[in-house]
Short mmCIF file of C-alpha atoms in Angstrom, two decimals:
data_model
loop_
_atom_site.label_atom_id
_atom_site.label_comp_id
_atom_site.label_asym_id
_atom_site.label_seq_id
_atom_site.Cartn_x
_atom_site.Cartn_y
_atom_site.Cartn_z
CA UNK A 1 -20.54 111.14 99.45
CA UNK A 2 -18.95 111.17 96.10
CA UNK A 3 -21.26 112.40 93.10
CA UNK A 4 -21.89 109.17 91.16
CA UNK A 5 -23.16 107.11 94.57
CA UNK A 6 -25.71 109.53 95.07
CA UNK A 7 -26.30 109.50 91.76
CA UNK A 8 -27.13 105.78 92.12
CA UNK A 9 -28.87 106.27 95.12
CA UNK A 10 -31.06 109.06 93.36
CA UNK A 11 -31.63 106.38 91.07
CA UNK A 12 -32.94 103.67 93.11
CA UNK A 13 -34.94 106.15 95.25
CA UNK A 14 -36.66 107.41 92.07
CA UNK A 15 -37.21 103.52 91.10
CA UNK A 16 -38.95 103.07 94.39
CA UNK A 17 -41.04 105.28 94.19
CA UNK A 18 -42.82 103.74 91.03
CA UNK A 19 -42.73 100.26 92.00
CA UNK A 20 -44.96 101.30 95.55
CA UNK A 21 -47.10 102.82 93.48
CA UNK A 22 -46.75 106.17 94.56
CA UNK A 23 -45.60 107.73 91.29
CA UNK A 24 -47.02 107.02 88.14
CA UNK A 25 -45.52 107.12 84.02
CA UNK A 26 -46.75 110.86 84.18
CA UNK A 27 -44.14 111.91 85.95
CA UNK A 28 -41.96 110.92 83.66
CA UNK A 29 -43.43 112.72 81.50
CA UNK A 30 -42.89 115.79 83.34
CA UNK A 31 -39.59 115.12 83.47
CA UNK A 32 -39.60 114.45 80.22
CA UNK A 33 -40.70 118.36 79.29
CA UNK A 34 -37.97 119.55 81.29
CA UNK A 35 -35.07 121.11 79.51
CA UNK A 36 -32.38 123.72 79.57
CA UNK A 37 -35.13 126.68 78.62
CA UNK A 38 -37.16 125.40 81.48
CA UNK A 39 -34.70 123.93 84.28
CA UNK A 40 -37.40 123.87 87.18
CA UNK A 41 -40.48 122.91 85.89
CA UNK A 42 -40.87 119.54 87.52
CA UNK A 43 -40.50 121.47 90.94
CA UNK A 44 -42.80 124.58 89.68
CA UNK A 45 -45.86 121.86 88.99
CA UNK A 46 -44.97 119.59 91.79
CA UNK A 47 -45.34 122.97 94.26
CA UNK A 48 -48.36 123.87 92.13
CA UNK A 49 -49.83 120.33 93.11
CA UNK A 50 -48.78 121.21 96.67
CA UNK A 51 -50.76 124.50 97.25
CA UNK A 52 -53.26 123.60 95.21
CA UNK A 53 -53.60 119.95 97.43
CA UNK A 54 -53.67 121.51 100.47
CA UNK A 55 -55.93 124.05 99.82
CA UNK A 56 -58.49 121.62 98.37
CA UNK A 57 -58.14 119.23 101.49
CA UNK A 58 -59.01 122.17 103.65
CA UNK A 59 -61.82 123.18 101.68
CA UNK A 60 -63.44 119.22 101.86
CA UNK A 61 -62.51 118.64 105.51
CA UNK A 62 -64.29 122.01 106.53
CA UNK A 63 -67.64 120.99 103.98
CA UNK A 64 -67.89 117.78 105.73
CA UNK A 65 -67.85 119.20 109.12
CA UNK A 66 -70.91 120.88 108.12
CA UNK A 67 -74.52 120.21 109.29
CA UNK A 68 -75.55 120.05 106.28
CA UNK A 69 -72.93 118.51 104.06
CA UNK A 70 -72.70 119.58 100.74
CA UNK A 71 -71.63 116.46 98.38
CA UNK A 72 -71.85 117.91 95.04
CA UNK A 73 -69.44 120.59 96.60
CA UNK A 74 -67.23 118.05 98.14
CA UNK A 75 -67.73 116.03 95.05
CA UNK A 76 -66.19 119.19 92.83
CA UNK A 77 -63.24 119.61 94.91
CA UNK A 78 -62.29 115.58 94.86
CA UNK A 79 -62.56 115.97 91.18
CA UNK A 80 -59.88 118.78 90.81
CA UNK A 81 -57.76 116.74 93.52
CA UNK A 82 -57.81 114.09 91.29
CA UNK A 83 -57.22 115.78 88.26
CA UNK A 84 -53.95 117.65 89.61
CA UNK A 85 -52.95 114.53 90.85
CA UNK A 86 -53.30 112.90 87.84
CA UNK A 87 -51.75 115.35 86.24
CA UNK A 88 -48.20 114.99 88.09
CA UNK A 89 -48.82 111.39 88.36
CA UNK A 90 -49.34 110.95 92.23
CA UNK A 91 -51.01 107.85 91.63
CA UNK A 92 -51.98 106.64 94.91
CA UNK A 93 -53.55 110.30 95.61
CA UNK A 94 -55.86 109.64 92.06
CA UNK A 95 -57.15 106.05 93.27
CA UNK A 96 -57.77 107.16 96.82
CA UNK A 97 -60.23 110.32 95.12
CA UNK A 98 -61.55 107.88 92.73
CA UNK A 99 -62.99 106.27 95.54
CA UNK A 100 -63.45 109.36 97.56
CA UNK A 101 -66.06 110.53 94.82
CA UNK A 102 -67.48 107.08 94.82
CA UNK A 103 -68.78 107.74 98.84
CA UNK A 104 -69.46 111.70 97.31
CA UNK A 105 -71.92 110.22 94.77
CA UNK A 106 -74.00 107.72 97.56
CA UNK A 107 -73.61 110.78 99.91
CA UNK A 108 -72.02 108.81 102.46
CA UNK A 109 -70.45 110.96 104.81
CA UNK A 110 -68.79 108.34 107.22
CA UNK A 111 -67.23 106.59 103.94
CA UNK A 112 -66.60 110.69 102.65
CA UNK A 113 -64.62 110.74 105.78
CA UNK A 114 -62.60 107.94 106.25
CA UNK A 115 -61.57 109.00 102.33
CA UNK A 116 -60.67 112.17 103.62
CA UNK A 117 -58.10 110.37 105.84
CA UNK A 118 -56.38 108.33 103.02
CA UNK A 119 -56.74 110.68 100.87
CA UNK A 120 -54.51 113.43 103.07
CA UNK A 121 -52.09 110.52 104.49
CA UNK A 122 -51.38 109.33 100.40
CA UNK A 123 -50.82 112.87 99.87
CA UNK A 124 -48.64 113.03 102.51
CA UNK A 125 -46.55 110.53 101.60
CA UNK A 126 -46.34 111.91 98.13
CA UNK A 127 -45.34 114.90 99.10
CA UNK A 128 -42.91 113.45 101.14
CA UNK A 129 -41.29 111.11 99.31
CA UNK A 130 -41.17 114.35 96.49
CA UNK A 131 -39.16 116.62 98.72
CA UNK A 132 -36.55 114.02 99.29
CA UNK A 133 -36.03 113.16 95.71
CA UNK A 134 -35.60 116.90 94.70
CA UNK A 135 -33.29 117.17 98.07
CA UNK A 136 -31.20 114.56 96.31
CA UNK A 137 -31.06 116.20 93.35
CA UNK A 138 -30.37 119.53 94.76
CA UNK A 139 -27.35 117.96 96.37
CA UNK A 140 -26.13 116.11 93.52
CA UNK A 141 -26.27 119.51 91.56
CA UNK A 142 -24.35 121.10 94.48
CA UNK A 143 -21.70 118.56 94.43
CA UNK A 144 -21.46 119.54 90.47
CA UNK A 145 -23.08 116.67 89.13
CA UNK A 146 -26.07 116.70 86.56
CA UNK A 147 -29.32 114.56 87.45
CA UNK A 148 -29.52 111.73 85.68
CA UNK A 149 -32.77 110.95 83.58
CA UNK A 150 -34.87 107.62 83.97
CA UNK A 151 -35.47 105.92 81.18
CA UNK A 152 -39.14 105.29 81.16
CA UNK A 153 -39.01 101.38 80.64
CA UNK A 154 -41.76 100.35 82.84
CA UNK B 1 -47.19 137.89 72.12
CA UNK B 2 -44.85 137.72 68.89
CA UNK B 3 -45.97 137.58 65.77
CA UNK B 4 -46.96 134.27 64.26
CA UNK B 5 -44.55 133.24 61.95
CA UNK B 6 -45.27 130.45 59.32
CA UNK B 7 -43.51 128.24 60.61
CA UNK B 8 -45.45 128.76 64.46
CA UNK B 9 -49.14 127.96 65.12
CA UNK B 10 -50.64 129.68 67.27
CA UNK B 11 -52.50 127.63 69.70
CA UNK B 12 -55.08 128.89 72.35
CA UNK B 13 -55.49 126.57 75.73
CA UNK B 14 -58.19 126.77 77.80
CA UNK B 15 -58.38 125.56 81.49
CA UNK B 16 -59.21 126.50 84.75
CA UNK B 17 -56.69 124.54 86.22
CA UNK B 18 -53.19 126.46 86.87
CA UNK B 19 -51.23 122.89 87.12
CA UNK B 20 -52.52 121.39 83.68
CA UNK B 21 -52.33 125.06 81.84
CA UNK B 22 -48.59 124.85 82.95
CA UNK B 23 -48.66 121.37 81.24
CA UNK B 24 -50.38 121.62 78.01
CA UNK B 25 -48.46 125.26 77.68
CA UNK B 26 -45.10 122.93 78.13
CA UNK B 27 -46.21 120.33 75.75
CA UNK B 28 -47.68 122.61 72.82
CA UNK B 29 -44.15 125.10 73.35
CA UNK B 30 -42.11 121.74 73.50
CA UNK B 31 -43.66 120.90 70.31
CA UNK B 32 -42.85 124.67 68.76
CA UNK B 33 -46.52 126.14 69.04
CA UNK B 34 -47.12 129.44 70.04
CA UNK B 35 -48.93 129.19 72.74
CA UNK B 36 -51.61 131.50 75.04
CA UNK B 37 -53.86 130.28 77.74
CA UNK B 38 -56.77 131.52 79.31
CA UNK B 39 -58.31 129.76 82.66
CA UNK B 40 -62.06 129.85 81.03
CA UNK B 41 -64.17 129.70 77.78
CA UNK B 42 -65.38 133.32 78.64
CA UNK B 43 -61.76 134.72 78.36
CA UNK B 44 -61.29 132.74 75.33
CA UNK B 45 -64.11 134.55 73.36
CA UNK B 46 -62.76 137.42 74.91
CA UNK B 47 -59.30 136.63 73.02
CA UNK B 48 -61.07 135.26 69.91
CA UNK B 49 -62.89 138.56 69.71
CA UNK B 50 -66.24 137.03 70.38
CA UNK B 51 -68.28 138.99 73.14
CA UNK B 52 -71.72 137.82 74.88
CA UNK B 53 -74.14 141.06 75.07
CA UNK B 54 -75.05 140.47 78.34
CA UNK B 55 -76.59 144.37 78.72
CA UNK B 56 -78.79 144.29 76.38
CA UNK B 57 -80.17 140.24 76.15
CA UNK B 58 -79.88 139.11 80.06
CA UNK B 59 -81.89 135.92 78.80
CA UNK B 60 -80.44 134.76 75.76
CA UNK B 61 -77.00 133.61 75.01
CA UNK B 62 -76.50 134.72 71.74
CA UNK B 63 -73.07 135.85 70.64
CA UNK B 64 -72.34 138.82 68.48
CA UNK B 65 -68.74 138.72 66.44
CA UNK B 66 -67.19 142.14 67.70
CA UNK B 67 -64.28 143.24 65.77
CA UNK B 68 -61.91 141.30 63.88
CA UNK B 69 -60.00 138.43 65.66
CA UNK B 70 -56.68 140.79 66.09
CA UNK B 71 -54.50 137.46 66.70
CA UNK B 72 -55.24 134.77 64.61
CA UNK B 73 -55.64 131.58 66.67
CA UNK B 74 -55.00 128.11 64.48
CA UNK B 75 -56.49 125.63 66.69
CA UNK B 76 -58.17 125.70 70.23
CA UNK B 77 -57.45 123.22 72.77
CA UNK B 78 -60.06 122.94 75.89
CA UNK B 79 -60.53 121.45 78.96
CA UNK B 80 -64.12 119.89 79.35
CA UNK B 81 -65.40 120.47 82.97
CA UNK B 82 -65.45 124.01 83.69
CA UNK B 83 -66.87 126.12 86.12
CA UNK B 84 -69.09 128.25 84.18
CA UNK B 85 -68.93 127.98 80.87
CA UNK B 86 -67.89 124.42 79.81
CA UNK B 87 -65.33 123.31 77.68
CA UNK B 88 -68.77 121.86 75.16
CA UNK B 89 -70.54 125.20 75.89
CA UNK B 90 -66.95 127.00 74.10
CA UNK B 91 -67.06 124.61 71.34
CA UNK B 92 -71.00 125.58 70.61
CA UNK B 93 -70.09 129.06 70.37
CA UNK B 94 -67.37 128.64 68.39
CA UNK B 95 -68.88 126.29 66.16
CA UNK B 96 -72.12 129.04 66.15
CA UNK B 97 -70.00 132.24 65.04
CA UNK B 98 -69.38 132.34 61.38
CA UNK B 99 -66.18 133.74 62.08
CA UNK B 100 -64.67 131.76 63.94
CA UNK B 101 -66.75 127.80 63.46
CA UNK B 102 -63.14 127.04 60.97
CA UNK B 103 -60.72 126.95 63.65
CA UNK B 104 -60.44 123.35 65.07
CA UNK B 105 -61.34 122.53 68.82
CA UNK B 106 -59.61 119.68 70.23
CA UNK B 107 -61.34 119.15 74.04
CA UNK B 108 -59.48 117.28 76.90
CA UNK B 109 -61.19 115.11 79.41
CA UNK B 110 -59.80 113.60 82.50
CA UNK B 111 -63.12 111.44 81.99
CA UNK B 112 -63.81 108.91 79.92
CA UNK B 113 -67.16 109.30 79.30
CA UNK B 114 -68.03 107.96 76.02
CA UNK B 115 -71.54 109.82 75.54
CA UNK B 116 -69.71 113.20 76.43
CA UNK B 117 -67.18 112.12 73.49
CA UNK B 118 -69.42 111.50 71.13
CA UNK B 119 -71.96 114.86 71.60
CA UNK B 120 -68.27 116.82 71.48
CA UNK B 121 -67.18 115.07 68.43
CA UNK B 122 -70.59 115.39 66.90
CA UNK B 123 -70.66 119.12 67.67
CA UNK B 124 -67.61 119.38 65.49
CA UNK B 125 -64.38 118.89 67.91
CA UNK B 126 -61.86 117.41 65.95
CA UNK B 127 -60.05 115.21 69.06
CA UNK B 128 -60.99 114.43 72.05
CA UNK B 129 -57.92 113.67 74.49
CA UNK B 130 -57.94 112.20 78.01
CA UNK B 131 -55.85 114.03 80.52
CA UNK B 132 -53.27 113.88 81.62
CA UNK B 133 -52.50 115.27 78.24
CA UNK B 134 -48.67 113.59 76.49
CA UNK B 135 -46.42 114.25 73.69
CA UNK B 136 -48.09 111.86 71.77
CA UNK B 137 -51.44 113.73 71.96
CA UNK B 138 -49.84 116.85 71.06
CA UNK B 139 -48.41 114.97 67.95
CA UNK B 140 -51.66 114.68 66.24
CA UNK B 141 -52.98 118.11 66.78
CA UNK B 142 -50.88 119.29 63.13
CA UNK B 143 -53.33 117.30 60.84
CA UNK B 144 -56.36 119.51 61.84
CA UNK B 145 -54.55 122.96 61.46
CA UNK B 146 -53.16 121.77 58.46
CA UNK B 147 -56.65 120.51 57.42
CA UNK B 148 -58.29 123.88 57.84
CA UNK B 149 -55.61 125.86 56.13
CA UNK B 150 -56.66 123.67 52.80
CA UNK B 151 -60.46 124.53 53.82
CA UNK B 152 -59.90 128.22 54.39
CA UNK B 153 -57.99 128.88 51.16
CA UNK B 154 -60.52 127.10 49.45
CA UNK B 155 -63.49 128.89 51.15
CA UNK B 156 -61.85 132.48 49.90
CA UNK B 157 -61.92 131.04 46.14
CA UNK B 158 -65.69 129.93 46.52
CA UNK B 159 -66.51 132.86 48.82
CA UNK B 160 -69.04 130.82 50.57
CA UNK B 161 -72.89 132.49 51.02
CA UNK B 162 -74.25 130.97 53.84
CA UNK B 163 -72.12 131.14 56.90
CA UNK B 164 -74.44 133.08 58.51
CA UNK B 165 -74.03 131.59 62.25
CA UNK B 166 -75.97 128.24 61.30
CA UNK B 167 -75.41 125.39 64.04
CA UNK B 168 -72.93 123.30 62.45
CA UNK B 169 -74.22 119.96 61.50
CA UNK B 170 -72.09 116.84 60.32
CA UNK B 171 -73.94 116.47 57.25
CA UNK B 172 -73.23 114.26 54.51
CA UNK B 173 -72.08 117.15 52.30
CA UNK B 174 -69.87 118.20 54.88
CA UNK B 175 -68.89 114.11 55.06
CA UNK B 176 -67.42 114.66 51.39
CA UNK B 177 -66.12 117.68 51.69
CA UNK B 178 -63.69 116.36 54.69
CA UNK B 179 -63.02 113.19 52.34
CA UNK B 180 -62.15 115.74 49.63
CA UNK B 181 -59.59 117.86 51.28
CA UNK B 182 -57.56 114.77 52.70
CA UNK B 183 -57.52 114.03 49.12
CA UNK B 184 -55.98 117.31 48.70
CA UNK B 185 -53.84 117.30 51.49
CA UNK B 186 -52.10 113.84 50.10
CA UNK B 187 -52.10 115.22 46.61
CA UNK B 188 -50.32 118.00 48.15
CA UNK B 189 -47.98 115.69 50.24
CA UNK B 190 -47.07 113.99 47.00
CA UNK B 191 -46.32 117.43 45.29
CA UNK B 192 -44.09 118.42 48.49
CA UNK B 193 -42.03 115.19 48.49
CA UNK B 194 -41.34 114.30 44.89
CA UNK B 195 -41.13 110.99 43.54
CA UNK B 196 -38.21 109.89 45.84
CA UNK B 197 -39.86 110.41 48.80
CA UNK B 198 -43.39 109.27 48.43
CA UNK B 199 -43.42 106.18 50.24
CA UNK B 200 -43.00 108.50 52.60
CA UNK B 201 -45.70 111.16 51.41
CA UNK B 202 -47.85 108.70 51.46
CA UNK B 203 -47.67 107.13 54.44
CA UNK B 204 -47.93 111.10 55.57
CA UNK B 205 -50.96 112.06 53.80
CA UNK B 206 -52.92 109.13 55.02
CA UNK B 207 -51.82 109.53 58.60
CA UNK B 208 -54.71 111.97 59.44
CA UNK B 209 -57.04 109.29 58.19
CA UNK B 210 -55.55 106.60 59.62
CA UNK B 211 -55.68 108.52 63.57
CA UNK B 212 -58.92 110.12 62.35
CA UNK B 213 -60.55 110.92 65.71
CA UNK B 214 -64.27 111.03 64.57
CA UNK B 215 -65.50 107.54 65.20
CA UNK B 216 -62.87 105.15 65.98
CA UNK B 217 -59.43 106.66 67.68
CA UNK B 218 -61.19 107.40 70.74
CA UNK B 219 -60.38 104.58 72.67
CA UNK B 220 -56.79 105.10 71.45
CA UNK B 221 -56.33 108.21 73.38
CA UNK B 222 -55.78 105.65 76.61
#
C-alpha cells in the first residue's frame, strides 16, 4: 500500500474512533503535547493506561469475589480507573466507572459486577482499537511517511 | 535539576497518579516551566523543606520549617484525592508555614464538587482545575506567579511582623491588598508596553481579573 492511502485510512480509522464514542477530545490533546523532543508520548501514557487498567481490574474483580466485599475499596480503585481513563480520553471506559461507582456507593454487588463486565469489555475495545491505530502509524512511519495530525474540529 | 533562570518558573506537581504526572509534567514543560513532581503531599514538604516531627509529637500535626527551601518553587500544582495526605491537607500546611503560605497552590480535581471548591479556594488556592488538566488551564497559571512576585518584593520593603504560622484567613484586608497589587501589576503592564502598545497592556493587566478564579471562573474550568 502506497504511503498516502494509509495515510487516509489512518485518518478515517482515527475519525471512527471518536464518532463511536470510544475516544474522547483528550486524546487529542495528547496528541497535541507530542512533539519532536517527545516523539512517543502518546504511546508512553496510552501503555501507562494499559498496566495501570489491568492491574486495577484485577484488584476489583478479586475484592468482589470476597465474602465480605469491600466497596469503599472497590469504590477507590473505580475512581483511579476513571481518572486514568479520563485522562487519555477512553471515554466509554469513564462512563462505564461512572456508573460502576454508582452500584459501589448503594453497595450493590450484583450491579458492582455486571459493571465489572462492561467495564473490562470497553476497556478492551479501547485497547484494541489503540494498538491498531499505533500499528498504522508504525507502518506509515516504516514506509517513510510522517503521521498526519487531526485537526480537532469536533 | 538546572538552575531556574528568569525566564523559567519553577513549578512543583503533585500526584499520585503516574499517567496524569506524565501529563501535567508535559503540559507545564510544553508551556516552558521547569517542572518537578512528586507522587504525594508528604514528598512535597519534603522538597519544599517542610518536615512533620513525627518522633517527637506522634499526636499532633504540626509542621516545623527545617532549613531553607534550597530550590525555590514558584507555584504548586496538586491533585485533590490522595491517599494519605490530601491535595487540601498540602494546601493547609502550606498555607500554615510562614515560609512557604506565598507560593500559590493551584489544586486539580477530576470532581466537580462545588463545596470541595469552595473550602480549597477559601483556604487560599488560587485555581481550582478539573482534570483532565489542558493547555488552556496551564495558560492561566502565569497571573498567580506573577502576582506573588509583586507581593514578595513588596513584603521585603515592609518586612512584615506577623507571619508567624497564623492560619491564613481571606480577610477583608487581605481583600484590598489583592485589589492593590493587580493595580500594580497593570500599572506595571502599562510601564512594560509603552504608549503604543497599551490597548494591549491593558487588556493584559486586567486578564487576571477578568479569569479571577476566586468566586466566579469555576464553572469555566469545564
Amino acid at each position: 500500500m502506497e504511503v498516502g492511502q494509509m495515510q487516509r485510512r489512518l485518518a478515517e480509522y482515527t475519525k471512527s474512533l471518536f464518532m463511536e464514542g470510544i475516544l474522547d477530545a483528550q486524546f487529542l490533546q495528547l496528541q497535541q503535547l507530542q512533539d519532536e523532543s517527545n516523539p512517543d508520548f502518546v504511546v508512553e501514557v496510552v501503555t501507562l493506561f494499559f498496566d495501570d487498567s489491568e492491574k486495577l481490574l484485577n484488584d476489583i474483580a478479586r475484592a468482589l469475589d470476597q465474602q465480605c466485599v469491600d466497596f469503599k475499596k472497590i469504590d477507590a480503585h473505580v475512581h483511579q480507573l476513571k481518572g486514568s481513563s479520563s485522562s487519555v480520553g477512553a471515554q466509554r471506559v469513564k462512563n462505564a466507572c461512572v456508573a460502576f461507582r454508582n452500584f459501589c456507593e448503594e453497595q450493590n454487588a450484583e450491579g458492582s459486577l455486571r459493571c465489572l463486565q462492561q467495564v473490562k469489555q470497553e476497556y478492551n475495545l479501547v485497547k484494541n482499537k489503540l494498538e491498531t491505530l499505533f500499528r498504522l502509524e508504525q507502518q506509515i512511519v516504516a514506509a517513510g511517511g510522517s503521521v498526519p495530525m487531526i485537526e480537532s474540529s469536533f | 535539576m538546572g538552575m531556574a533562570t528568569e525566564s523559567q518558573f519553577h513549578v512543583l506537581a503533585v500526584d499520585d497518579s503516574l499517567i496524569d504526572r506524565k501529563l501535567i509534567e508535559k503540559l507545564l514543560k510544553t508551556s516552558s516551566y521547569q517542572v518537578t513532581t512528586v507522587d504525594s503531599g508528604t514528598k512535597a514538604l519534603e522538597f519544599l523543606g517542610l518536615h512533620e516531627d513525627d518522633q517527637s509529637n506522634p499526636n499532633t500535626s504540626s509542621v516545623f520549617p527545617n532549613n531553607h527551601q534550597e530550590v525555590e518553587v514558584n507555584l504548586i500544582i496538586t491533585d485533590y484525592c490522595m491517599p494519605g495526605m490530601t491535595g487540601y491537607d498540602l494546601l493547609r500546611k502550606i498555607k500554615e508555614s510562614s515560609s512557604l503560605r506565598n507560593i500559590p497552590v493551584v489544586i486539580m480535581s477530576s470532581e466537580n464538587v462545588p463545596s470541595r471548591i469552595n473550602r480549597c479556594l477559601e483556604e487560599g488556592a488560587e485555581e481550582f482545575f478539573l482534570k483532565p488538566v489542558r493547555l488552556s488551564d496551564v495558560n492561566r497559571l502565569k497571573p498567580h506567579i506573577m502576582k506573588t512576585k509583586l507581593k514578595d518584593q513588596k513584603q521585603e520593603n515592609e518586612e512584615d511582623d506577623d507571619e508567624s504560622g497564623k492560619p491564613v484567613l481571606q480577610s477583608q484586608e487581605e481583600h484590598q491588598q489583592r485589589q492593590q497589587q493587580q493595580h500594580q501589576q497593570q500599572q506595571q503592564h502599562h510601564h512594560q508596553h509603552g504608549n503604543s502598545n497599551k490597548r494591549k497592556a491593558l487588556e493584559e493587566g486586567l486578564s487576571p481579573d477578568r479569569t479571577r478564579p476566586r468566586y466566579n471562573g469555576v464553572t469555566t474550568v469545564v
